[in-house]
Short mmCIF file of C-alpha atoms and ligand atoms in Angstrom, two decimals:
data_model
loop_
_atom_site.label_atom_id
_atom_site.label_comp_id
_atom_site.label_asym_id
_atom_site.label_seq_id
_atom_site.Cartn_x
_atom_site.Cartn_y
_atom_site.Cartn_z
CA MET A 1 -13.16 33.40 -19.40
CA ALA A 2 -12.62 30.66 -16.80
CA GLU A 3 -9.99 28.10 -17.73
CA ASP A 4 -11.40 24.73 -18.85
CA LEU A 5 -10.06 22.30 -16.26
CA ASN A 6 -11.64 19.15 -17.72
CA PRO A 7 -8.56 16.89 -17.86
CA PHE A 8 -9.55 15.29 -21.16
CA ARG A 9 -9.93 18.74 -22.81
CA ILE A 10 -6.48 19.64 -21.44
CA ALA A 11 -5.00 16.40 -22.84
CA GLN A 12 -6.57 17.17 -26.24
CA GLU A 13 -5.29 20.76 -26.17
CA GLU A 14 -1.76 19.62 -25.36
CA LEU A 15 -1.89 17.23 -28.28
CA ASP A 16 -3.26 20.00 -30.53
CA SER A 17 -0.33 22.30 -29.75
CA ALA A 18 2.22 19.55 -30.32
CA ALA A 19 0.44 18.62 -33.58
CA GLU A 20 0.69 22.22 -34.76
CA ALA A 21 4.35 22.61 -33.80
CA MET A 22 5.36 19.40 -35.59
CA GLY A 23 2.96 19.69 -38.56
CA LEU A 24 1.25 16.37 -37.73
CA ASP A 25 -0.82 14.72 -40.45
CA LYS A 26 -4.52 15.66 -40.02
CA THR A 27 -5.82 12.07 -39.99
CA ALA A 28 -3.18 10.93 -37.48
CA HIS A 29 -4.18 13.91 -35.34
CA ALA A 30 -7.88 12.98 -35.52
CA ILE A 31 -7.15 9.36 -34.51
CA LEU A 32 -4.97 10.51 -31.60
CA ARG A 33 -7.57 12.96 -30.22
CA GLU A 34 -9.85 10.11 -29.03
CA PRO A 35 -9.31 6.77 -27.27
CA LYS A 36 -9.39 3.63 -29.39
CA ARG A 37 -11.66 1.75 -26.97
CA THR A 38 -13.63 2.61 -23.83
CA VAL A 39 -15.26 -0.15 -21.78
CA VAL A 40 -17.73 0.71 -19.00
CA VAL A 41 -18.80 -2.04 -16.60
CA ASN A 42 -21.06 -2.47 -13.57
CA ILE A 43 -19.67 -4.83 -10.95
CA PRO A 44 -21.89 -6.51 -8.34
CA VAL A 45 -19.89 -6.95 -5.11
CA LYS A 46 -20.84 -9.01 -2.06
CA MET A 47 -20.35 -6.82 1.02
CA ARG A 48 -19.49 -7.91 4.56
CA ASP A 49 -23.05 -7.28 5.85
CA GLY A 50 -24.51 -9.71 3.28
CA SER A 51 -25.79 -7.01 0.90
CA VAL A 52 -24.70 -6.63 -2.73
CA LYS A 53 -23.48 -3.25 -4.00
CA VAL A 54 -23.02 -2.37 -7.67
CA PHE A 55 -19.86 -0.43 -8.58
CA ASN A 56 -19.25 1.45 -11.80
CA GLY A 57 -15.85 0.79 -13.44
CA PHE A 58 -13.91 1.72 -16.59
CA ARG A 59 -11.01 0.62 -18.73
CA VAL A 60 -9.80 2.86 -21.53
CA LEU A 61 -7.31 1.67 -24.13
CA TYR A 62 -6.14 4.93 -25.68
CA ASN A 63 -3.77 3.62 -28.33
CA ASP A 64 -2.02 0.31 -28.97
CA ALA A 65 -0.12 1.01 -32.20
CA ARG A 66 3.25 0.53 -30.42
CA GLY A 67 2.22 -2.46 -28.26
CA PRO A 68 -0.33 -3.57 -25.63
CA GLY A 69 -1.96 -0.88 -23.49
CA LYS A 70 -0.25 -0.02 -20.19
CA GLY A 71 -1.67 1.91 -17.26
CA GLY A 72 -2.91 1.76 -13.69
CA ILE A 73 -6.28 1.08 -12.09
CA ARG A 74 -7.56 3.79 -9.70
CA TYR A 75 -10.09 3.29 -6.89
CA HIS A 76 -11.55 6.71 -6.04
CA PRO A 77 -14.96 8.12 -5.00
CA LEU A 78 -14.59 10.98 -7.52
CA GLU A 79 -13.40 8.79 -10.40
CA ASN A 80 -14.92 9.68 -13.77
CA LEU A 81 -14.57 8.67 -17.37
CA ASP A 82 -13.00 11.94 -18.62
CA THR A 83 -10.18 11.71 -16.05
CA VAL A 84 -9.49 8.10 -17.02
CA LYS A 85 -9.50 9.04 -20.73
CA ALA A 86 -7.02 11.88 -20.11
CA LEU A 87 -4.74 9.68 -18.03
CA SER A 88 -4.80 6.98 -20.72
CA ALA A 89 -3.71 9.57 -23.31
CA TRP A 90 -0.84 10.70 -21.05
CA MET A 91 0.23 7.05 -20.59
CA THR A 92 0.41 6.74 -24.39
CA TRP A 93 2.87 9.65 -24.56
CA LYS A 94 4.84 8.40 -21.54
CA THR A 95 5.46 4.87 -22.89
CA SER A 96 6.26 6.28 -26.31
CA LEU A 97 8.77 8.82 -24.98
CA ALA A 98 10.47 6.01 -22.99
CA ASN A 99 10.43 4.02 -26.25
CA ILE A 100 9.16 0.87 -24.50
CA PRO A 101 6.88 -1.49 -26.47
CA PHE A 102 3.54 -0.38 -25.03
CA GLY A 103 0.63 1.87 -25.83
CA GLY A 104 -1.39 3.76 -23.23
CA ALA A 105 -4.37 2.78 -21.08
CA LYS A 106 -5.99 3.50 -17.70
CA GLY A 107 -8.75 2.07 -15.53
CA GLY A 108 -10.80 3.09 -12.57
CA VAL A 109 -13.67 2.20 -10.25
CA ILE A 110 -15.93 4.70 -8.48
CA CYS A 111 -15.65 3.57 -4.86
CA ASN A 112 -14.31 4.71 -1.50
CA PRO A 113 -11.61 2.20 -0.52
CA LYS A 114 -11.20 3.94 2.87
CA GLU A 115 -14.71 2.77 3.78
CA MET A 116 -14.24 -0.81 2.50
CA ASN A 117 -12.73 -3.73 4.38
CA SER A 118 -10.29 -6.17 2.85
CA TYR A 119 -13.03 -8.77 2.12
CA GLU A 120 -14.97 -6.19 0.08
CA LEU A 121 -11.87 -4.88 -1.67
CA GLU A 122 -10.90 -8.41 -2.70
CA ASN A 123 -14.42 -9.08 -4.05
CA LEU A 124 -14.37 -5.79 -5.97
CA SER A 125 -10.91 -6.47 -7.43
CA ARG A 126 -11.86 -9.99 -8.54
CA GLY A 127 -15.15 -8.62 -9.91
CA TYR A 128 -13.26 -5.98 -11.96
CA VAL A 129 -11.23 -8.74 -13.62
CA ARG A 130 -14.30 -10.95 -14.25
CA ALA A 131 -16.05 -8.00 -15.90
CA LEU A 132 -13.08 -7.02 -18.07
CA TRP A 133 -10.91 -10.12 -18.62
CA ASN A 134 -11.72 -10.14 -22.31
CA SER A 135 -10.30 -6.65 -22.88
CA ILE A 136 -7.17 -6.88 -20.72
CA GLY A 137 -4.24 -9.30 -20.67
CA PRO A 138 -0.47 -9.60 -21.21
CA LYS A 139 -0.77 -9.13 -24.98
CA ILE A 140 -3.76 -6.74 -24.94
CA ASP A 141 -3.58 -4.24 -22.09
CA VAL A 142 -1.52 -4.62 -18.91
CA PRO A 143 -2.84 -2.93 -15.70
CA ALA A 144 -0.83 -1.77 -12.65
CA PRO A 145 -1.42 -0.06 -9.27
CA ASP A 146 -2.42 3.60 -9.12
CA VAL A 147 -4.35 5.86 -6.72
CA TYR A 148 -5.59 3.71 -3.76
CA THR A 149 -4.67 0.37 -5.36
CA ASN A 150 -1.60 -1.59 -4.24
CA PRO A 151 0.45 -4.82 -4.65
CA GLN A 152 -2.11 -6.87 -2.67
CA ILE A 153 -4.88 -5.78 -5.06
CA MET A 154 -2.64 -6.69 -8.03
CA ALA A 155 -2.11 -10.15 -6.46
CA TRP A 156 -5.87 -10.79 -6.16
CA MET A 157 -6.42 -9.57 -9.73
CA MET A 158 -3.67 -11.84 -11.06
CA ASP A 159 -5.13 -14.81 -9.19
CA GLU A 160 -8.59 -14.18 -10.65
CA TYR A 161 -7.21 -13.79 -14.19
CA ASN A 162 -5.20 -17.03 -13.83
CA ALA A 163 -8.33 -18.89 -12.70
CA ILE A 164 -10.23 -17.67 -15.79
CA ALA A 165 -7.28 -18.36 -18.17
CA GLY A 166 -6.75 -21.82 -16.67
CA HIS A 167 -3.01 -21.29 -16.34
CA GLY A 168 -0.45 -19.03 -14.63
CA GLU A 169 -0.10 -15.66 -16.37
CA PRO A 170 1.91 -13.31 -14.12
CA ALA A 171 2.57 -10.86 -17.00
CA PHE A 172 -1.15 -10.01 -16.95
CA ILE A 173 -0.55 -7.24 -14.40
CA THR A 174 2.45 -5.39 -12.91
CA GLY A 175 3.21 -3.94 -9.48
CA LYS A 176 2.81 -7.37 -7.86
CA PRO A 177 4.66 -8.41 -4.71
CA VAL A 178 8.09 -9.91 -5.61
CA GLU A 179 7.02 -13.29 -4.16
CA ILE A 180 4.58 -13.78 -7.07
CA GLY A 181 6.43 -12.28 -10.03
CA GLY A 182 6.98 -8.63 -9.08
CA SER A 183 10.26 -6.90 -9.96
CA GLU A 184 13.05 -5.79 -7.70
CA GLY A 185 13.45 -2.02 -7.51
CA ARG A 186 9.82 -1.14 -8.16
CA PHE A 187 9.11 0.76 -4.94
CA ASP A 188 11.52 3.59 -5.54
CA SER A 189 11.56 3.32 -9.35
CA THR A 190 9.77 6.65 -9.93
CA ALA A 191 12.15 8.65 -7.72
CA MET A 192 15.19 6.72 -8.98
CA GLY A 193 14.29 7.48 -12.62
CA GLY A 194 13.73 11.12 -11.63
CA MET A 195 17.17 11.33 -10.06
CA TYR A 196 18.86 9.99 -13.21
CA VAL A 197 17.02 12.72 -15.14
CA LEU A 198 18.20 15.27 -12.56
CA ARG A 199 21.81 14.13 -13.08
CA GLU A 200 21.45 14.63 -16.86
CA SER A 201 19.68 17.99 -16.43
CA ALA A 202 22.46 19.25 -14.15
CA LYS A 203 25.07 18.12 -16.68
CA LYS A 204 23.17 19.98 -19.40
CA ILE A 205 23.33 23.34 -17.55
CA LYS A 206 26.78 22.60 -16.05
CA LEU A 207 25.54 22.53 -12.46
CA ASP A 208 27.57 20.47 -10.02
CA LEU A 209 24.98 18.52 -8.01
CA LYS A 210 27.44 17.76 -5.24
CA GLY A 211 26.64 20.23 -2.49
CA SER A 212 23.96 22.01 -4.52
CA ASP A 213 20.74 23.05 -2.74
CA VAL A 214 17.56 21.07 -3.42
CA VAL A 215 13.98 21.80 -2.32
CA ILE A 216 11.30 19.11 -2.46
CA GLN A 217 7.56 19.75 -2.25
CA GLY A 218 5.79 16.64 -0.87
CA PHE A 219 7.02 13.94 1.47
CA GLY A 220 4.99 10.95 0.23
CA ASN A 221 6.18 7.96 -1.77
CA ALA A 222 7.82 10.00 -4.54
CA GLY A 223 9.20 12.87 -2.41
CA MET A 224 10.57 10.64 0.35
CA PHE A 225 12.63 8.44 -1.99
CA ALA A 226 13.72 11.51 -3.97
CA PHE A 227 15.11 13.04 -0.75
CA GLU A 228 17.04 9.88 0.14
CA ILE A 229 18.43 9.36 -3.36
CA ALA A 230 19.35 13.05 -3.86
CA ASN A 231 21.37 12.86 -0.63
CA LYS A 232 22.97 9.47 -1.12
CA LEU A 233 23.58 9.24 -4.85
CA ALA A 234 23.90 12.82 -5.99
CA GLY A 235 25.51 14.27 -2.85
CA ALA A 236 23.03 17.15 -3.03
CA LYS A 237 21.89 19.01 0.08
CA VAL A 238 18.13 19.04 0.69
CA VAL A 239 17.44 22.42 2.33
CA GLY A 240 13.63 22.53 2.06
CA ILE A 241 10.83 19.98 2.30
CA SER A 242 7.06 20.09 2.85
CA ASP A 243 3.84 18.14 3.14
CA SER A 244 0.21 19.30 2.95
CA GLU A 245 0.57 21.06 6.35
CA GLY A 246 3.55 23.24 5.36
CA GLY A 247 7.32 23.04 5.09
CA ILE A 248 10.67 23.64 6.72
CA TYR A 249 13.84 25.32 5.52
CA ASP A 250 17.35 24.80 6.85
CA GLN A 251 20.26 26.27 4.93
CA ASP A 252 22.65 23.76 6.55
CA GLY A 253 20.70 20.84 5.10
CA ILE A 254 17.91 18.68 6.58
CA ASP A 255 18.78 15.35 8.20
CA TYR A 256 16.75 12.62 6.46
CA ASN A 257 16.55 10.17 9.37
CA LYS A 258 15.64 12.86 11.88
CA LEU A 259 12.98 14.20 9.53
CA LEU A 260 11.51 10.71 9.04
CA ALA A 261 11.37 10.21 12.81
CA ALA A 262 9.72 13.63 13.30
CA LYS A 263 7.14 12.92 10.58
CA LYS A 264 6.38 9.53 12.17
CA SER A 265 5.94 10.89 15.68
CA THR A 266 4.13 14.17 14.92
CA GLY A 267 2.47 13.28 11.60
CA LYS A 268 3.97 16.32 9.85
CA VAL A 269 7.21 17.56 8.35
CA GLN A 270 7.04 20.69 10.55
CA GLY A 271 7.58 18.39 13.55
CA TYR A 272 11.31 18.58 12.63
CA ASP A 273 12.88 20.70 15.35
CA LYS A 274 15.55 22.59 13.36
CA GLY A 275 15.38 25.24 10.64
CA GLU A 276 12.49 27.61 10.06
CA LYS A 277 8.87 26.96 9.18
CA VAL A 278 7.74 28.06 5.70
CA SER A 279 4.43 27.83 3.85
CA ASN A 280 4.14 25.72 0.69
CA GLU A 281 4.07 28.94 -1.39
CA GLU A 282 7.26 30.25 0.25
CA LEU A 283 8.94 26.87 -0.15
CA LEU A 284 8.74 27.01 -3.95
CA GLU A 285 10.31 30.46 -4.00
CA LEU A 286 13.31 29.54 -1.82
CA ASP A 287 16.81 30.29 -3.00
CA ALA A 288 17.82 26.81 -4.22
CA ASP A 289 19.46 25.32 -7.31
CA VAL A 290 16.80 22.67 -7.87
CA ILE A 291 13.09 22.49 -7.03
CA ILE A 292 11.34 19.13 -7.13
CA PRO A 293 7.53 19.39 -7.02
CA ALA A 294 6.53 15.90 -5.81
CA ALA A 295 3.04 16.48 -4.39
CA ILE A 296 0.06 17.60 -6.46
CA GLU A 297 -0.84 19.40 -9.70
CA ASN A 298 -0.93 23.15 -10.51
CA GLN A 299 1.69 24.32 -7.97
CA ILE A 300 3.74 26.57 -10.27
CA THR A 301 1.35 28.83 -12.14
CA ALA A 302 1.37 32.20 -13.93
CA ALA A 303 1.05 33.75 -10.43
CA ASN A 304 4.39 32.51 -9.07
CA ALA A 305 6.48 31.37 -12.07
CA ASP A 306 8.45 34.64 -12.16
CA LYS A 307 9.40 34.24 -8.48
CA ILE A 308 11.04 30.82 -8.88
CA LYS A 309 14.77 31.19 -8.19
CA ALA A 310 15.87 27.62 -9.03
CA LYS A 311 17.83 26.78 -12.18
CA ILE A 312 16.08 23.42 -12.59
CA VAL A 313 12.43 22.49 -11.93
CA LEU A 314 12.18 18.71 -11.89
CA GLU A 315 8.52 17.69 -12.24
CA LEU A 316 8.27 14.47 -10.24
CA ALA A 317 4.53 15.00 -9.57
CA ASN A 318 2.00 14.86 -12.39
CA GLY A 319 1.08 18.28 -13.81
CA PRO A 320 2.71 20.54 -11.14
CA VAL A 321 3.49 23.30 -13.69
CA THR A 322 0.68 24.90 -15.72
CA PRO A 323 1.19 25.52 -19.47
CA GLU A 324 1.48 29.30 -18.92
CA ALA A 325 4.04 28.85 -16.13
CA ASP A 326 5.97 26.49 -18.42
CA ARG A 327 6.30 29.34 -20.95
CA ILE A 328 7.33 31.88 -18.29
CA LEU A 329 10.01 29.56 -16.85
CA PHE A 330 11.31 28.91 -20.38
CA GLU A 331 11.59 32.63 -21.15
CA ARG A 332 13.43 33.17 -17.87
CA GLY A 333 15.96 30.44 -18.75
CA VAL A 334 14.84 27.96 -16.05
CA LEU A 335 15.15 24.34 -17.19
CA ASP A 336 11.67 22.90 -16.48
CA VAL A 337 11.87 19.14 -17.10
CA PRO A 338 8.40 17.72 -17.94
CA ASP A 339 6.55 15.20 -15.75
CA PHE A 340 6.12 12.42 -18.31
CA LEU A 341 9.91 12.28 -18.67
CA VAL A 342 10.84 12.79 -15.00
CA ASN A 343 8.36 10.32 -13.46
CA SER A 344 8.52 7.62 -16.15
CA GLY A 345 10.62 5.32 -13.91
CA GLY A 346 7.50 3.60 -12.53
CA VAL A 347 6.17 2.49 -15.91
CA ILE A 348 9.67 1.56 -17.13
CA VAL A 349 10.17 -0.84 -14.20
CA SER A 350 6.62 -2.11 -14.83
CA TYR A 351 7.82 -2.94 -18.34
CA PHE A 352 10.79 -4.79 -16.81
CA GLU A 353 8.40 -6.76 -14.59
CA TRP A 354 6.28 -7.76 -17.61
CA ALA A 355 9.41 -8.77 -19.56
CA GLN A 356 10.81 -10.80 -16.61
CA ASP A 357 7.44 -12.55 -16.08
CA ARG A 358 7.21 -13.52 -19.75
CA GLU A 359 10.74 -14.90 -19.69
CA GLY A 360 10.46 -16.49 -16.25
CA TYR A 361 13.91 -15.10 -15.46
CA PHE A 362 14.40 -12.43 -12.80
CA TRP A 363 16.98 -9.65 -12.53
CA THR A 364 18.83 -8.24 -9.53
CA GLU A 365 18.01 -4.78 -8.21
CA GLU A 366 21.34 -3.58 -9.61
CA GLU A 367 20.42 -4.83 -13.10
CA VAL A 368 17.01 -3.12 -12.87
CA TYR A 369 18.57 0.26 -11.95
CA LYS A 370 21.22 -0.02 -14.65
CA ARG A 371 18.63 -0.62 -17.37
CA LEU A 372 16.35 2.09 -15.95
CA ASP A 373 19.23 4.56 -16.08
CA ALA A 374 19.94 3.68 -19.71
CA ILE A 375 16.31 4.23 -20.76
CA VAL A 376 15.65 7.55 -18.97
CA THR A 377 19.01 8.95 -20.06
CA ARG A 378 18.15 8.06 -23.67
CA SER A 379 14.73 9.74 -23.30
CA PHE A 380 16.31 12.89 -21.85
CA ASN A 381 18.76 13.05 -24.76
CA ASP A 382 15.93 12.50 -27.29
CA VAL A 383 14.05 15.47 -25.82
CA MET A 384 17.08 17.76 -25.75
CA ALA A 385 18.11 16.81 -29.30
CA THR A 386 14.60 17.57 -30.57
CA GLN A 387 14.53 20.92 -28.77
CA GLU A 388 17.90 21.84 -30.31
CA LYS A 389 16.80 20.74 -33.79
CA TYR A 390 13.75 23.02 -33.63
CA THR A 391 15.78 25.91 -32.19
CA GLU A 392 18.29 25.62 -35.03
CA SER A 393 15.45 25.86 -37.54
CA GLY A 394 14.25 29.06 -35.86
CA LYS A 395 11.37 27.60 -33.82
CA LYS A 396 11.80 28.04 -30.07
CA ILE A 397 10.07 25.24 -28.16
CA THR A 398 10.01 24.23 -24.47
CA PRO A 399 11.32 20.82 -23.33
CA ARG A 400 7.67 19.80 -22.76
CA THR A 401 6.72 20.52 -26.36
CA ALA A 402 9.88 18.71 -27.51
CA ALA A 403 8.89 15.67 -25.40
CA TYR A 404 5.42 15.71 -26.96
CA ILE A 405 6.89 15.93 -30.46
CA VAL A 406 9.08 12.85 -29.83
CA ALA A 407 6.24 10.84 -28.24
CA VAL A 408 3.45 11.76 -30.67
CA GLY A 409 5.81 11.33 -33.64
CA ARG A 410 6.59 7.73 -32.64
CA VAL A 411 2.91 6.77 -32.21
CA ALA A 412 1.99 8.42 -35.52
CA ALA A 413 4.84 6.57 -37.29
CA ALA A 414 3.65 3.22 -35.85
CA MET A 415 0.07 3.90 -37.01
CA LYS A 416 1.31 4.83 -40.47
CA LEU A 417 3.40 1.64 -40.79
CA ARG A 418 0.39 -0.43 -39.73
CA GLY A 419 -1.70 1.28 -42.43
CA TRP A 420 -4.13 3.05 -40.05
CA TYR A 421 -3.88 6.18 -42.18
P1 LIG B 1 1.64 10.47 -1.81
O1 LIG B 1 0.18 10.55 -1.56
O2 LIG B 1 2.43 9.34 -1.27
O3 LIG B 1 2.36 11.82 -1.30
C1 LIG B 1 1.91 13.12 -1.59
C2 LIG B 1 2.64 14.12 -0.69
O4 LIG B 1 2.24 15.42 -1.08
C3 LIG B 1 2.31 13.99 0.79
O5 LIG B 1 3.47 14.24 1.55
C4 LIG B 1 1.30 15.13 1.01
O6 LIG B 1 1.30 15.61 2.36
C5 LIG B 1 1.86 16.17 0.08
N1 LIG B 1 0.88 17.19 -0.28
C6 LIG B 1 -0.44 17.07 -0.53
N2 LIG B 1 -0.99 18.28 -0.79
C7 LIG B 1 0.02 19.17 -0.74
C8 LIG B 1 0.11 20.57 -0.92
N3 LIG B 1 -0.97 21.30 -1.20
N4 LIG B 1 1.32 21.15 -0.79
C9 LIG B 1 2.40 20.42 -0.48
N5 LIG B 1 2.38 19.11 -0.30
C10 LIG B 1 1.21 18.49 -0.42
O7 LIG B 1 1.79 10.55 -3.40
P2 LIG B 1 3.04 10.09 -4.29
O8 LIG B 1 2.85 8.68 -4.71
O9 LIG B 1 4.29 10.52 -3.65
O10 LIG B 1 2.78 10.99 -5.59
C11 LIG B 1 3.12 12.37 -5.64
C12 LIG B 1 3.03 12.85 -7.06
O11 LIG B 1 3.90 12.08 -7.88
C13 LIG B 1 1.65 12.74 -7.71
O12 LIG B 1 1.46 13.80 -8.60
C14 LIG B 1 1.74 11.43 -8.46
O13 LIG B 1 0.80 11.39 -9.53
C15 LIG B 1 3.16 11.50 -8.95
N6 LIG B 1 3.66 10.18 -9.31
C16 LIG B 1 3.96 9.26 -8.36
C17 LIG B 1 4.40 8.01 -8.75
C18 LIG B 1 4.76 6.98 -7.71
O14 LIG B 1 5.31 5.92 -8.10
N7 LIG B 1 4.52 7.19 -6.44
C19 LIG B 1 4.55 7.69 -10.11
C20 LIG B 1 4.25 8.67 -11.08
C21 LIG B 1 3.81 9.91 -10.66
#
C-alpha cells in the first residue's frame, strides 16, 4: 500500500505513537489530534495594473494551553490547509520541548510571491492582517517569517496591526528588522541552536568535535551558517557539502570563503575547484563523523539508512529522516537527533524578540546566544533523560519518541491544570 504522505495525517500518526508509548489520557489525545481553531479568509488585493485579485489565506491556532500561539506565515502557490494544520501541530511540540511560554500556530496564503512586485506584496501583507487582526496578536497568536516571507513583510504587517490597534505593538510579530524591534542574533539562530545541540550530542557519545569530519547537505540559510559555525566554534572540519545540483568532497576540509566565492560566481557548490564531485545520495553515505541534513525532507529513508556511516545525524532541516529510517539508525547505534530539537533556535530567538519588545529593553548578541545555549542544552538533556528513563523501565525508544513524550506531556499537563479534561 502506498504511504500516506498527507502531512496532517503524518502529524496525527506521530502523535498517536507518542500517545501510545507514554500512555496518554484518551481525552487529552483526542483534543491534541485536531487544531483548536482554524480561520480561513479571502483577501482582496489591489494589483499594480489596477485590477483586484482575491487571495485565499489561513491561520491555524493548534493549541494555546501553554501560552499564545507561535508560528510563521508562508506565501506559496501550493499552500493548503492540511500542510498549515500539520505545521501548526509541529510548532506546538517545538515550543513545548523548548519549554518557552507559547503554544503552536501557522499561517499561509496561496500566492506566487515570485510573480508579485513589492507594491502587491505589501498590499497582500496588510490585507492579511486586516482580515485576521482579531485572531492574532501579542497575547493571542504571534506570527513570524517562513517560506517566502521575510523581515520586510513582518515590518508591513506590524505597521498595519499598529494602525488598527491605535498604538505601537512590536510584540505582535517576530522576525522584524532590528531597527523596529527585531532581536540581535536572529539570522543565524537556527544554525547556532543546532551547533549547541551538536556539541551536547558529541559529548554524549564521547566524540571530540575538534578535527572531526562533518558533512552538510544544503548550502542555504541553515546549511551556510552551520558550516561557518561548525568551523569557527566547534573546530570541526567540513569535508562534504551540497546544494540541489550536487556536492563536493574533500578529505582535507573545504575552505568556507572559497566555497562561498565559488557558489556566488558559478551559482553552485560544485563550482568549488578542489576535491571531488559527488551526488547528493553519495554525500550522505560519506565516511564522516557527523552528517547534517540541512536541505529538504525525506533524505534518509529505509533505502539508505543502513549505508549511513556517521555516528551522529543532526536534523537541521525539517523532516529529513523518515520514521522507518529513524528506527534503522537507532538499531544501528547512530545518534539521530530530531529536527524539532535541532532547529528550535529560530523560534527560541523569536521568543526573545517578543520578550524584549514587551519589556522595551534590548539584549546584546552575546546575551542572546548565551540564553539560547542554555535553553537548547536544557531541551537536549530533557530528551536524553526521558530516553534513559524509558530504557531503564525496559522500553526502548528513539530520541524522537522521547522528544515527543516530553513535548506532548507538557501540553497535556497544561490542559489538565486548566481543566480542559
Ligand atoms: P534555503 O532555501 O535557504 O536552502 C536550502 C538548500 O538546500 C539550498 O542550498 C538548496 O540548493 C538545497 N537543496 C534543495 N534541494 C536539495 C536536494 N534535493 N539535495 C540537496 N540539497 C538540496 O532553506 P533553509 O532556510 O536553509 O532551510 C533548510 C531546511 O532547514 C528546511 O527544511 C527548513 O524547513 C529548515 N529550517 C530552516 C530554518 C531557518 O531559520 N532557515 C528554521 C527551521 C528549519
